[in-house]
Structure formats: C-alpha cells, structure tokens
mmCIF file of N, CA and C in Angstrom:
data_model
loop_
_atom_site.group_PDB
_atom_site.id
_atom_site.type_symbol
_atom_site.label_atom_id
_atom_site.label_comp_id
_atom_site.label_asym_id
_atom_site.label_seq_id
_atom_site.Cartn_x
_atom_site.Cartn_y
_atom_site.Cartn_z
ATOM 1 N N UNK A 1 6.470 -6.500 8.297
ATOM 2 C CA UNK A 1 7.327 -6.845 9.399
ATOM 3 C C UNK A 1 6.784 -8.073 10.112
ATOM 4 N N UNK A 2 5.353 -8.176 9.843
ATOM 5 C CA UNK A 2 5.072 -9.737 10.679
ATOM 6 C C UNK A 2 5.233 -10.734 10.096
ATOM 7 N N UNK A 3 6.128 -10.412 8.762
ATOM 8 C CA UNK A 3 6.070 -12.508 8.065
ATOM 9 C C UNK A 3 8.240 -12.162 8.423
ATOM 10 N N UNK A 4 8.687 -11.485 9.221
ATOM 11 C CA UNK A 4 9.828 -11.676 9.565
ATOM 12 C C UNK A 4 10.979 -10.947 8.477
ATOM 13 N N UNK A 5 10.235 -9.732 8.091
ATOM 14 C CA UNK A 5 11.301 -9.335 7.417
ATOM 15 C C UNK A 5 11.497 -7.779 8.400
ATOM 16 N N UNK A 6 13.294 -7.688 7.632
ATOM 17 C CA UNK A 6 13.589 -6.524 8.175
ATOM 18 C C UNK A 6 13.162 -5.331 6.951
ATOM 19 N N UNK A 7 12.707 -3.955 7.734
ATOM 20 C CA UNK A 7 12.398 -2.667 6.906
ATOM 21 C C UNK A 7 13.592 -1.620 6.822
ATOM 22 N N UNK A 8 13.750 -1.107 5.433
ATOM 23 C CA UNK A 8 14.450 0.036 5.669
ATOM 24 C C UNK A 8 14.033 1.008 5.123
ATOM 25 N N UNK A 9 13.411 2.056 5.763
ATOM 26 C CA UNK A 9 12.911 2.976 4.966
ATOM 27 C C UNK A 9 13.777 4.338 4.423
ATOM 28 N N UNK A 10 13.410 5.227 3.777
ATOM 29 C CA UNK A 10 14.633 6.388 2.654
ATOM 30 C C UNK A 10 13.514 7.058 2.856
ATOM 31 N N UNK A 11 14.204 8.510 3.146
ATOM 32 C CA UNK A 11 13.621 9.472 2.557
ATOM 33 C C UNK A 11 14.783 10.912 2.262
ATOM 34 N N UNK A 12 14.539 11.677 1.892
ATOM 35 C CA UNK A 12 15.501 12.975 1.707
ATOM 36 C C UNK A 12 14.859 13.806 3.076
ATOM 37 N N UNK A 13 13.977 13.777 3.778
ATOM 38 C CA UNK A 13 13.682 14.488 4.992
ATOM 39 C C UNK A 13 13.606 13.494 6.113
ATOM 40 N N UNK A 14 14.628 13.835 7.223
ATOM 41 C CA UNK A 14 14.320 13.351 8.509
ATOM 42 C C UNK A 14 13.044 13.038 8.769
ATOM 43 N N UNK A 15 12.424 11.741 8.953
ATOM 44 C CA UNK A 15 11.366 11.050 9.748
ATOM 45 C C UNK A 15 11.118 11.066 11.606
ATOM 46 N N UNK A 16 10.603 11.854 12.307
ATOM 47 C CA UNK A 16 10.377 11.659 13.729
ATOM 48 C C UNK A 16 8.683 11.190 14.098
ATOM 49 N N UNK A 17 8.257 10.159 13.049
ATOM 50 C CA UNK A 17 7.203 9.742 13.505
ATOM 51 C C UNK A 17 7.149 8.334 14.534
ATOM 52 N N UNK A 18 6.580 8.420 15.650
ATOM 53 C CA UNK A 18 7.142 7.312 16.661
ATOM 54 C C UNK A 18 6.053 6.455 16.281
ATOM 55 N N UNK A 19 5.715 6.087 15.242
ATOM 56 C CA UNK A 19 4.918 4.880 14.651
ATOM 57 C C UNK A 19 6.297 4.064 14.195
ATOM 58 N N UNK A 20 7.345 4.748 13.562
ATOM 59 C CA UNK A 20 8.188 4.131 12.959
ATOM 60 C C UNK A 20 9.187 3.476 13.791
ATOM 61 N N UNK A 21 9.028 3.686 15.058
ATOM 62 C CA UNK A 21 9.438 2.864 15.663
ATOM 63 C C UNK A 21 9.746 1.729 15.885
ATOM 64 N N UNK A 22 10.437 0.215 15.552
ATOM 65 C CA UNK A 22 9.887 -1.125 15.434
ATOM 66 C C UNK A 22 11.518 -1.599 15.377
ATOM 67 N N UNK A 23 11.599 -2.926 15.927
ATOM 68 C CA UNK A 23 12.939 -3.390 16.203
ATOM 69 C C UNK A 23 13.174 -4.049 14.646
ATOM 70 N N UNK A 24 12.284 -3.984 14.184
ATOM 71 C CA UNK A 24 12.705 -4.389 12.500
ATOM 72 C C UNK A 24 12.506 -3.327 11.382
ATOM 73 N N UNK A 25 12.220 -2.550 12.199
ATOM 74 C CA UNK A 25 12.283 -1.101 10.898
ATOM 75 C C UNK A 25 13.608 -0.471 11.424
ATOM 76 N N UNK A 26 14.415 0.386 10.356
ATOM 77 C CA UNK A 26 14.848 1.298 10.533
ATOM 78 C C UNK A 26 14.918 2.489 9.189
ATOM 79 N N UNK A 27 15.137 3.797 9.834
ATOM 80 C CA UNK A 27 14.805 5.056 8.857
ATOM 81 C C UNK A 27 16.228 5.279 8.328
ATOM 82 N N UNK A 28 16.270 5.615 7.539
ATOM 83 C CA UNK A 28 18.231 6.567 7.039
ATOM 84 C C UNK A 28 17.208 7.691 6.289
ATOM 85 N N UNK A 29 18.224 8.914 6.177
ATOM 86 C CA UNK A 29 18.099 9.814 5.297
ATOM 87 C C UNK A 29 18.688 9.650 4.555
ATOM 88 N N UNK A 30 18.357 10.017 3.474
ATOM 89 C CA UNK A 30 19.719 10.130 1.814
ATOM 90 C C UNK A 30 18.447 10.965 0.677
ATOM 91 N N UNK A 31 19.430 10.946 -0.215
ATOM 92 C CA UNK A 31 19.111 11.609 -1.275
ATOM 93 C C UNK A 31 19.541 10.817 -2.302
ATOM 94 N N UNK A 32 18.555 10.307 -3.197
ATOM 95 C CA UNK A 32 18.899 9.330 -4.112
ATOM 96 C C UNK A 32 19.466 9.810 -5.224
ATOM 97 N N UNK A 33 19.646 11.291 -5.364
ATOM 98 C CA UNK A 33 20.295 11.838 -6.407
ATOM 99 C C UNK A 33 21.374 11.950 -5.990
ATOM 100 N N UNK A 34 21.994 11.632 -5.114
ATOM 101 C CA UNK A 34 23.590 12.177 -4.507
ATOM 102 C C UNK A 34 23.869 10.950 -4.494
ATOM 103 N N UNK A 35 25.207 10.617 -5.426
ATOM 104 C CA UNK A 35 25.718 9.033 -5.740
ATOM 105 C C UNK A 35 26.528 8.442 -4.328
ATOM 106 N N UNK A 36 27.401 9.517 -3.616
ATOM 107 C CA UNK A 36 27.951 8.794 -2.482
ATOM 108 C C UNK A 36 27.089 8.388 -1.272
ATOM 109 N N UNK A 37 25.392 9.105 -1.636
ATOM 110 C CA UNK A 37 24.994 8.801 -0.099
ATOM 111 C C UNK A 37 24.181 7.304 -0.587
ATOM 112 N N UNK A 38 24.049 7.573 -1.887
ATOM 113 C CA UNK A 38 22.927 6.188 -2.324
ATOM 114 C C UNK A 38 24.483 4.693 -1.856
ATOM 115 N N UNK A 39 25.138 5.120 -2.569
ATOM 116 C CA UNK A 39 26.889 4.346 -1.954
ATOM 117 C C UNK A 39 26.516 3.728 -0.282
ATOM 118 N N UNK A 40 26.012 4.639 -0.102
ATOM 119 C CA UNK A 40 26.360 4.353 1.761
ATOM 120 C C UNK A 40 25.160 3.423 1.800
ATOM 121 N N UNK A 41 23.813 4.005 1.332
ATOM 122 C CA UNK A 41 22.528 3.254 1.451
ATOM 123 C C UNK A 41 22.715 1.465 0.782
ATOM 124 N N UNK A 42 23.337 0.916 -0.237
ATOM 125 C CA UNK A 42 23.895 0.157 -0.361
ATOM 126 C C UNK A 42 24.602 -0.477 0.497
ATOM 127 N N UNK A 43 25.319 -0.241 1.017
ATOM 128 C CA UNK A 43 26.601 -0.637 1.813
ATOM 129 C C UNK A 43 25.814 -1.203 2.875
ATOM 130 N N UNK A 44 24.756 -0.376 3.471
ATOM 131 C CA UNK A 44 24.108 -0.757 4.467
ATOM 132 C C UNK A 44 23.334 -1.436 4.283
ATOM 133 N N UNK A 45 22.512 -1.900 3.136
ATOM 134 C CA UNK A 45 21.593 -2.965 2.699
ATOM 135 C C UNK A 45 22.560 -4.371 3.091
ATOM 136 N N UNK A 46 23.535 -3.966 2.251
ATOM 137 C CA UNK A 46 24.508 -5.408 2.123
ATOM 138 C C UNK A 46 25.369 -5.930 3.565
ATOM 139 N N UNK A 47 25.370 -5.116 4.508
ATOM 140 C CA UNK A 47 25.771 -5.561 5.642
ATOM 141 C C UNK A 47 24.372 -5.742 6.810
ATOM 142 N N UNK A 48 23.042 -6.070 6.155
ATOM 143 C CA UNK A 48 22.169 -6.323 7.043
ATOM 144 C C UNK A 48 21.790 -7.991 6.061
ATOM 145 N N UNK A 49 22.470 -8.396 5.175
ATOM 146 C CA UNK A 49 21.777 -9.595 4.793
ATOM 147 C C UNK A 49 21.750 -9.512 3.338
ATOM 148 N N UNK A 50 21.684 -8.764 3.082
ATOM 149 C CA UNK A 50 21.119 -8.307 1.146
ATOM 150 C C UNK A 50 19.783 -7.474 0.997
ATOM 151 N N UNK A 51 19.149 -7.844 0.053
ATOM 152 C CA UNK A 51 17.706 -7.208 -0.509
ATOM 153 C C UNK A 51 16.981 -8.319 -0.721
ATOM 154 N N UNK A 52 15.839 -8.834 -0.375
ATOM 155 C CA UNK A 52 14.657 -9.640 -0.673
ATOM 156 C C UNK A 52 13.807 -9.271 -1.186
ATOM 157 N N UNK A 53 13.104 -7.974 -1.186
ATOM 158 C CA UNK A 53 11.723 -6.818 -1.509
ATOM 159 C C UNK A 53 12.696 -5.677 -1.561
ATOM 160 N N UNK A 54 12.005 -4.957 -2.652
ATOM 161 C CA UNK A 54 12.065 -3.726 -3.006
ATOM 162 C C UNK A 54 10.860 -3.404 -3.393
ATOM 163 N N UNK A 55 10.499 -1.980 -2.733
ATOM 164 C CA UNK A 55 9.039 -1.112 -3.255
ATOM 165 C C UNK A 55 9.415 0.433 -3.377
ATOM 166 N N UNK A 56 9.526 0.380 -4.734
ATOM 167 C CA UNK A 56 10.582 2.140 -4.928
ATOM 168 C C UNK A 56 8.889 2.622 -4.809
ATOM 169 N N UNK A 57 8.982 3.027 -3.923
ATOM 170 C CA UNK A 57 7.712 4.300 -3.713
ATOM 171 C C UNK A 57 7.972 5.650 -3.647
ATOM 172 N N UNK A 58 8.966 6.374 -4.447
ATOM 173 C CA UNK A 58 9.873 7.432 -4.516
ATOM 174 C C UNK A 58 9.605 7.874 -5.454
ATOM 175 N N UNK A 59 9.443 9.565 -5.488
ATOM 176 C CA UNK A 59 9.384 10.538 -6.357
ATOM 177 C C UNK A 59 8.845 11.899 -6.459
ATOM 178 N N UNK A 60 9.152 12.900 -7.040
ATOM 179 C CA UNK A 60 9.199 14.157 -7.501
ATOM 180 C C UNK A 60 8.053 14.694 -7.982
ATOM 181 N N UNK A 61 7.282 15.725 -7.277
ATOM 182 C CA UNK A 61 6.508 16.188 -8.368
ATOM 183 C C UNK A 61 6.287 17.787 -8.065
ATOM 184 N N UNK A 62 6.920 18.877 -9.091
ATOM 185 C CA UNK A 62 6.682 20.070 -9.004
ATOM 186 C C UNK A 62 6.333 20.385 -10.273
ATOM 187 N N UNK A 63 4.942 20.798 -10.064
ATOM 188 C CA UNK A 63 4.749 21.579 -11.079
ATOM 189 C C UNK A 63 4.547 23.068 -11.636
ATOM 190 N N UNK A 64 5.599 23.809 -11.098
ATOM 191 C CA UNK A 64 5.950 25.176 -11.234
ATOM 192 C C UNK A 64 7.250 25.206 -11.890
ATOM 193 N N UNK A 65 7.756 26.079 -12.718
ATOM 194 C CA UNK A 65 8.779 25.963 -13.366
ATOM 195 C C UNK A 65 10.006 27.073 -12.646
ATOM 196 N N UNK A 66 11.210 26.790 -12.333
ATOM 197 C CA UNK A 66 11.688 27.628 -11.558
ATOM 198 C C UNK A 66 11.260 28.825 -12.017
ATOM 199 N N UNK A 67 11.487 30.220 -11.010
ATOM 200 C CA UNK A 67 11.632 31.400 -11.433
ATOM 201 C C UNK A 67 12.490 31.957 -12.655
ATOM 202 N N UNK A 68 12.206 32.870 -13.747
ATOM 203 C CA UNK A 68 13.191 33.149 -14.390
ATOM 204 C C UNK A 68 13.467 31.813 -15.450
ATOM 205 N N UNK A 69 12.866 30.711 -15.667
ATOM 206 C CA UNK A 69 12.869 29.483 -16.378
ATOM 207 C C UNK A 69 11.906 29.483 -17.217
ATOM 208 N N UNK A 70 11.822 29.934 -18.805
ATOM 209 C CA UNK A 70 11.290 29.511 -19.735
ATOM 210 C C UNK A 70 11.135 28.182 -20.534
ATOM 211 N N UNK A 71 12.677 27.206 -20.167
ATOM 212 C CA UNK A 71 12.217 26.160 -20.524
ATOM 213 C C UNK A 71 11.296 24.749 -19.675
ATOM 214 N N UNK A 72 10.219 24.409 -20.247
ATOM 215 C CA UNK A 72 8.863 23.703 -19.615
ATOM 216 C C UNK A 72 10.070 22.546 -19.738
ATOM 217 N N UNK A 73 10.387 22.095 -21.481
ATOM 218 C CA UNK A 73 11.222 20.619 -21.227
ATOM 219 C C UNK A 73 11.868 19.657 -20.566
ATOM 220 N N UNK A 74 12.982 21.080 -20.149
ATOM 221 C CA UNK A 74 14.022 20.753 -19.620
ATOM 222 C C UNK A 74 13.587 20.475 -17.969
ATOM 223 N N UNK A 75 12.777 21.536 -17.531
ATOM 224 C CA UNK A 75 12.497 21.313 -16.365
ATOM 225 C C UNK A 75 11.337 19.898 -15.984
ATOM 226 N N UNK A 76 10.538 19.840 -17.281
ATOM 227 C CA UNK A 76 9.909 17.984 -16.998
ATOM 228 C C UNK A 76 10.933 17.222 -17.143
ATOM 229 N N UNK A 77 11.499 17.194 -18.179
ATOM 230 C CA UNK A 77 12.559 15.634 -17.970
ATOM 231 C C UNK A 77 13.971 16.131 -16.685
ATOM 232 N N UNK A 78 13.686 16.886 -16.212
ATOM 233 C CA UNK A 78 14.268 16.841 -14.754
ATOM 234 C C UNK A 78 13.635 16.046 -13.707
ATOM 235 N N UNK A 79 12.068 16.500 -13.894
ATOM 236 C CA UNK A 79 11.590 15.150 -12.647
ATOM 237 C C UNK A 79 11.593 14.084 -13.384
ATOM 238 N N UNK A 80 11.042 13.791 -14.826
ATOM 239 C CA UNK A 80 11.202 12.543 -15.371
ATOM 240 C C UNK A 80 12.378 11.988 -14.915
ATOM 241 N N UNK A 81 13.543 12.252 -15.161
ATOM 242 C CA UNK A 81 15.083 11.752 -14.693
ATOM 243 C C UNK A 81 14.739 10.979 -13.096
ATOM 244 N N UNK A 82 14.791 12.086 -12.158
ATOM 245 C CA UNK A 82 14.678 11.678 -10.682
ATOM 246 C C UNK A 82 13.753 10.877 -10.484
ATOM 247 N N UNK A 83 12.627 10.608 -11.315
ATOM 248 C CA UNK A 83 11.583 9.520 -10.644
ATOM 249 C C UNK A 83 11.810 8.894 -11.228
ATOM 250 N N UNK A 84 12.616 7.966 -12.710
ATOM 251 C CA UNK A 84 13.186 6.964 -13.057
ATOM 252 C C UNK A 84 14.477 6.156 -13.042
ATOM 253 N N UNK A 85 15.204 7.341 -12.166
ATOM 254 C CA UNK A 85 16.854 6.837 -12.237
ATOM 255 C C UNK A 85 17.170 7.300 -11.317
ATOM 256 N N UNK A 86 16.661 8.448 -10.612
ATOM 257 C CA UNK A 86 17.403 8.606 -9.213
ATOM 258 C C UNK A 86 18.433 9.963 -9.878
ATOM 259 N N UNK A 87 18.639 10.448 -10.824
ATOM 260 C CA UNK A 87 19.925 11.193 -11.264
ATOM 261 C C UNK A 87 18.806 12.251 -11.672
#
C-alpha cells in the first residue's frame, strides 16, 4: 500500500481484524468456488481500475476424509481442484 496501490483482500470467512483497516485496503467475503460470487468479485475489481498484482495466496487443506468416505482419491483431487481452479 505504500508504493500507491489499492488492496483487495478475499476470504470465505468474515475478517474483523482492525489492522485491516486502511483507506487503500478493502476486505469482501466470497467463496471462490461459488461462480456468481467470484462474478461479483470481478465486477468489483473492474470498477476500481482493473488488476495490476495478483498474489493467489488461497487454499484448502483437510486431511481427514469425510465420515463414512472410503474414497482417499476422490476426496484429494477435491482439494487438488479448489487450490488450482477455484471449482
């Protein structure tokens, strides 16, 4: 924020840390797996100027397999998916 850029930070959980406070930051919630909210997160990039920097610092990691879930596969290339594509 001190060489004059604006921040937007993402997360899937509400942020109330008052560090994040800053007339050039701002927070949104979304969920990058949900196509209409990533839609909105767009929309709002493009009506502040565009994109200059991107730092996908985003991603998934459980390593328990649901309850009742024998398949290991299916449930890794589930986070594989979300930490490479967002889907």
């Amino acid at each position: 924020m001190q060489a004059g850029y604006r921040v937007l930070g993402l997360d899937v959980a509400p942020q109330e840390d008052p560090e994040l406070h800053h007339a050039d930051f701002q927070f949104a919630t979304a969920d990058i797996t949900n196509v209409e909210q990533t839609e909105q997160i767009a929309a709002l990039v493009c009506n502040h100027g565009g994109l200059q920097v991107l730092i996908n610092n985003a991603g998934i990691a459980d390593p328990f397999l649901p309850e009742g879930s024998g398949d290991k596969f299916k449930h890794w290339l589930k986070i594989i998916q979300i930490n490479l594509t967002g889907r």
